mmCIF file of C-alpha atoms in Angstrom:
data_model
loop_
_atom_site.group_PDB
_atom_site.id
_atom_site.type_symbol
_atom_site.label_atom_id
_atom_site.label_comp_id
_atom_site.label_asym_id
_atom_site.label_seq_id
_atom_site.Cartn_x
_atom_site.Cartn_y
_atom_site.Cartn_z
ATOM 1 C CA GLN A 1 -3.481 -16.685 7.300
ATOM 2 C CA VAL A 2 -3.992 -13.816 4.898
ATOM 3 C CA GLN A 3 -3.188 -13.806 1.196
ATOM 4 C CA LEU A 4 -2.531 -10.504 -0.552
ATOM 5 C CA VAL A 5 -2.429 -9.768 -4.281
ATOM 6 C CA GLU A 6 -1.480 -6.365 -5.634
ATOM 7 C CA SER A 7 -2.374 -4.840 -8.978
ATOM 8 C CA GLY A 8 -2.303 -1.502 -10.761
ATOM 9 C CA GLY A 9 1.394 -0.816 -11.117
ATOM 10 C CA GLY A 10 2.948 0.358 -14.353
ATOM 11 C CA LEU A 11 4.874 3.050 -16.158
ATOM 12 C CA VAL A 12 3.696 6.645 -15.895
ATOM 13 C CA GLN A 13 5.212 10.016 -16.679
ATOM 14 C CA ALA A 14 6.145 12.289 -13.842
ATOM 15 C CA GLY A 15 3.092 14.245 -12.745
ATOM 16 C CA GLY A 16 0.748 11.418 -13.630
ATOM 17 C CA SER A 17 -1.417 9.202 -11.453
ATOM 18 C CA LEU A 18 -1.830 5.529 -10.670
ATOM 19 C CA ARG A 19 -4.163 3.601 -8.414
ATOM 20 C CA LEU A 20 -2.870 0.484 -6.742
ATOM 21 C CA SER A 21 -5.217 -2.203 -5.454
ATOM 22 C CA CYS A 22 -4.612 -4.963 -2.947
ATOM 23 C CA ARG A 23 -7.038 -7.855 -2.696
ATOM 24 C CA ALA A 24 -7.034 -9.709 0.632
ATOM 25 C CA SER A 25 -8.339 -13.231 1.155
ATOM 26 C CA GLY A 26 -8.180 -15.871 3.830
ATOM 27 C CA SER A 27 -8.591 -15.047 7.504
ATOM 28 C CA ILE A 28 -9.606 -11.432 7.042
ATOM 29 C CA PRO A 29 -11.711 -10.486 10.092
ATOM 30 C CA ASN A 30 -8.744 -10.291 12.485
ATOM 31 C CA ILE A 31 -6.773 -7.846 10.379
ATOM 32 C CA TYR A 32 -5.785 -4.847 12.499
ATOM 33 C CA ALA A 33 -4.198 -2.650 9.840
ATOM 34 C CA MET A 34 -3.058 -2.697 6.241
ATOM 35 C CA GLY A 35 -0.491 -0.662 4.445
ATOM 36 C CA TRP A 36 1.624 -0.061 1.399
ATOM 37 C CA TYR A 37 5.383 -0.230 1.451
ATOM 38 C CA ARG A 38 7.840 0.426 -1.342
ATOM 39 C CA GLN A 39 11.386 -0.524 -2.105
ATOM 40 C CA ALA A 40 13.408 1.525 -4.558
ATOM 41 C CA PRO A 41 16.455 0.047 -6.264
ATOM 42 C CA GLY A 42 19.359 -0.093 -3.837
ATOM 43 C CA LYS A 43 17.272 1.130 -0.906
ATOM 44 C CA GLN A 44 15.522 -0.383 2.054
ATOM 45 C CA ARG A 45 11.805 -0.976 2.082
ATOM 46 C CA GLU A 46 9.895 1.944 3.569
ATOM 47 C CA LEU A 47 6.353 2.576 4.732
ATOM 48 C CA VAL A 48 4.332 4.641 2.275
ATOM 49 C CA ALA A 49 0.887 4.630 3.875
ATOM 50 C CA ARG A 50 -1.017 2.683 6.488
ATOM 51 C CA ILE A 51 -4.655 2.475 7.538
ATOM 52 C CA SER A 52 -5.928 0.909 10.728
ATOM 53 C CA ARG A 53 -9.189 -0.708 11.734
ATOM 54 C CA SER A 54 -10.290 2.621 13.207
ATOM 55 C CA GLU A 55 -9.618 4.312 9.840
ATOM 56 C CA SER A 56 -6.612 6.113 11.263
ATOM 57 C CA THR A 57 -4.058 6.773 8.540
ATOM 58 C CA ASN A 58 -0.422 7.693 8.422
ATOM 59 C CA TYR A 59 1.816 8.567 5.510
ATOM 60 C CA ALA A 60 5.480 8.969 4.732
ATOM 61 C CA ASP A 61 6.355 12.659 4.687
ATOM 62 C CA SER A 62 7.441 12.349 1.066
ATOM 63 C CA VAL A 63 3.942 11.380 -0.121
ATOM 64 C CA LYS A 64 1.703 13.492 2.106
ATOM 65 C CA GLY A 65 -0.770 15.475 0.044
ATOM 66 C CA ARG A 66 -0.165 13.320 -3.031
ATOM 67 C CA PHE A 67 -1.109 9.769 -2.003
ATOM 68 C CA THR A 68 -4.306 8.530 -0.371
ATOM 69 C CA ILE A 69 -4.885 5.129 1.199
ATOM 70 C CA SER A 70 -8.387 3.732 1.532
ATOM 71 C CA ARG A 71 -10.107 0.431 2.156
ATOM 72 C CA ASP A 72 -13.475 -1.196 1.943
ATOM 73 C CA PHE A 73 -15.365 -1.954 5.143
ATOM 74 C CA ALA A 74 -14.660 -5.695 5.110
ATOM 75 C CA TRP A 75 -10.892 -5.420 4.460
ATOM 76 C CA ASN A 76 -11.354 -7.187 1.134
ATOM 77 C CA MET A 77 -9.654 -4.382 -0.767
ATOM 78 C CA VAL A 78 -7.123 -1.685 0.053
ATOM 79 C CA TYR A 79 -6.235 1.045 -2.404
ATOM 80 C CA LEU A 80 -3.454 3.546 -2.851
ATOM 81 C CA GLN A 81 -4.277 6.526 -5.038
ATOM 82 C CA MET A 82 -1.037 8.120 -6.185
ATOM 83 C CA ASN A 83 -1.135 11.565 -7.761
ATOM 84 C CA SER A 84 1.596 13.926 -8.935
ATOM 85 C CA LEU A 85 4.023 11.038 -9.190
ATOM 86 C CA LYS A 86 7.728 11.826 -9.096
ATOM 87 C CA PRO A 87 10.680 9.787 -10.367
ATOM 88 C CA GLU A 88 11.659 9.171 -6.739
ATOM 89 C CA ASP A 89 8.365 7.338 -6.235
ATOM 90 C CA THR A 90 9.677 4.549 -8.458
ATOM 91 C CA GLY A 91 9.897 1.167 -6.786
ATOM 92 C CA VAL A 92 8.174 -2.088 -5.990
ATOM 93 C CA TYR A 93 5.050 -1.427 -3.957
ATOM 94 C CA SER A 94 3.981 -4.204 -1.605
ATOM 95 C CA CYS A 95 0.776 -4.622 0.334
ATOM 96 C CA ASN A 96 1.013 -5.514 4.019
ATOM 97 C CA ALA A 97 -1.531 -6.801 6.528
ATOM 98 C CA GLU A 98 -1.063 -6.881 10.302
ATOM 99 C CA GLN A 99 -2.950 -9.613 12.097
ATOM 100 C CA LEU A 100 -2.476 -10.830 15.649
ATOM 101 C CA GLY A 101 1.182 -9.883 15.715
ATOM 102 C CA THR A 102 1.982 -11.340 12.309
ATOM 103 C CA ASP A 103 2.796 -9.452 9.114
ATOM 104 C CA TYR A 104 1.613 -10.760 5.759
ATOM 105 C CA TRP A 105 2.967 -9.533 2.423
ATOM 106 C CA GLY A 106 1.997 -9.578 -1.195
ATOM 107 C CA LYS A 107 4.519 -10.128 -3.959
ATOM 108 C CA GLY A 108 4.494 -6.498 -4.999
ATOM 109 C CA THR A 109 3.799 -4.451 -8.090
ATOM 110 C CA LEU A 110 6.294 -2.262 -9.922
ATOM 111 C CA VAL A 111 5.663 1.455 -10.262
ATOM 112 C CA THR A 112 7.902 3.469 -12.543
ATOM 113 C CA ALA A 113 7.555 7.237 -12.803
ATOM 114 C CA SER A 114 9.672 8.535 -15.658
ATOM 115 C CA SER A 115 11.080 12.048 -15.830
#
């Protein structure tokens, strides 16, 4: 199993930046990909960014050019650098790990971008 703990959320003015971190522990070596998802109030959870073992990345269209996902070599940490934040980026951001057909989730961290 994989345990995930997020940090770095908070309140920021529109146009500002935040860096989210996700610390992974447990059975790490078999992780295939990790990602960040967000859920805004009253909306479904959506993929924000994902990075695979081969370093391939994909982003939601709404964050391309503003957000960057990265990881360390051993999958211990995954980061989401968020720049030029907009009020519509507000939500609970959760870290996800894909391993052998199973999804693992952290509890999430709240990001609020005020206008």
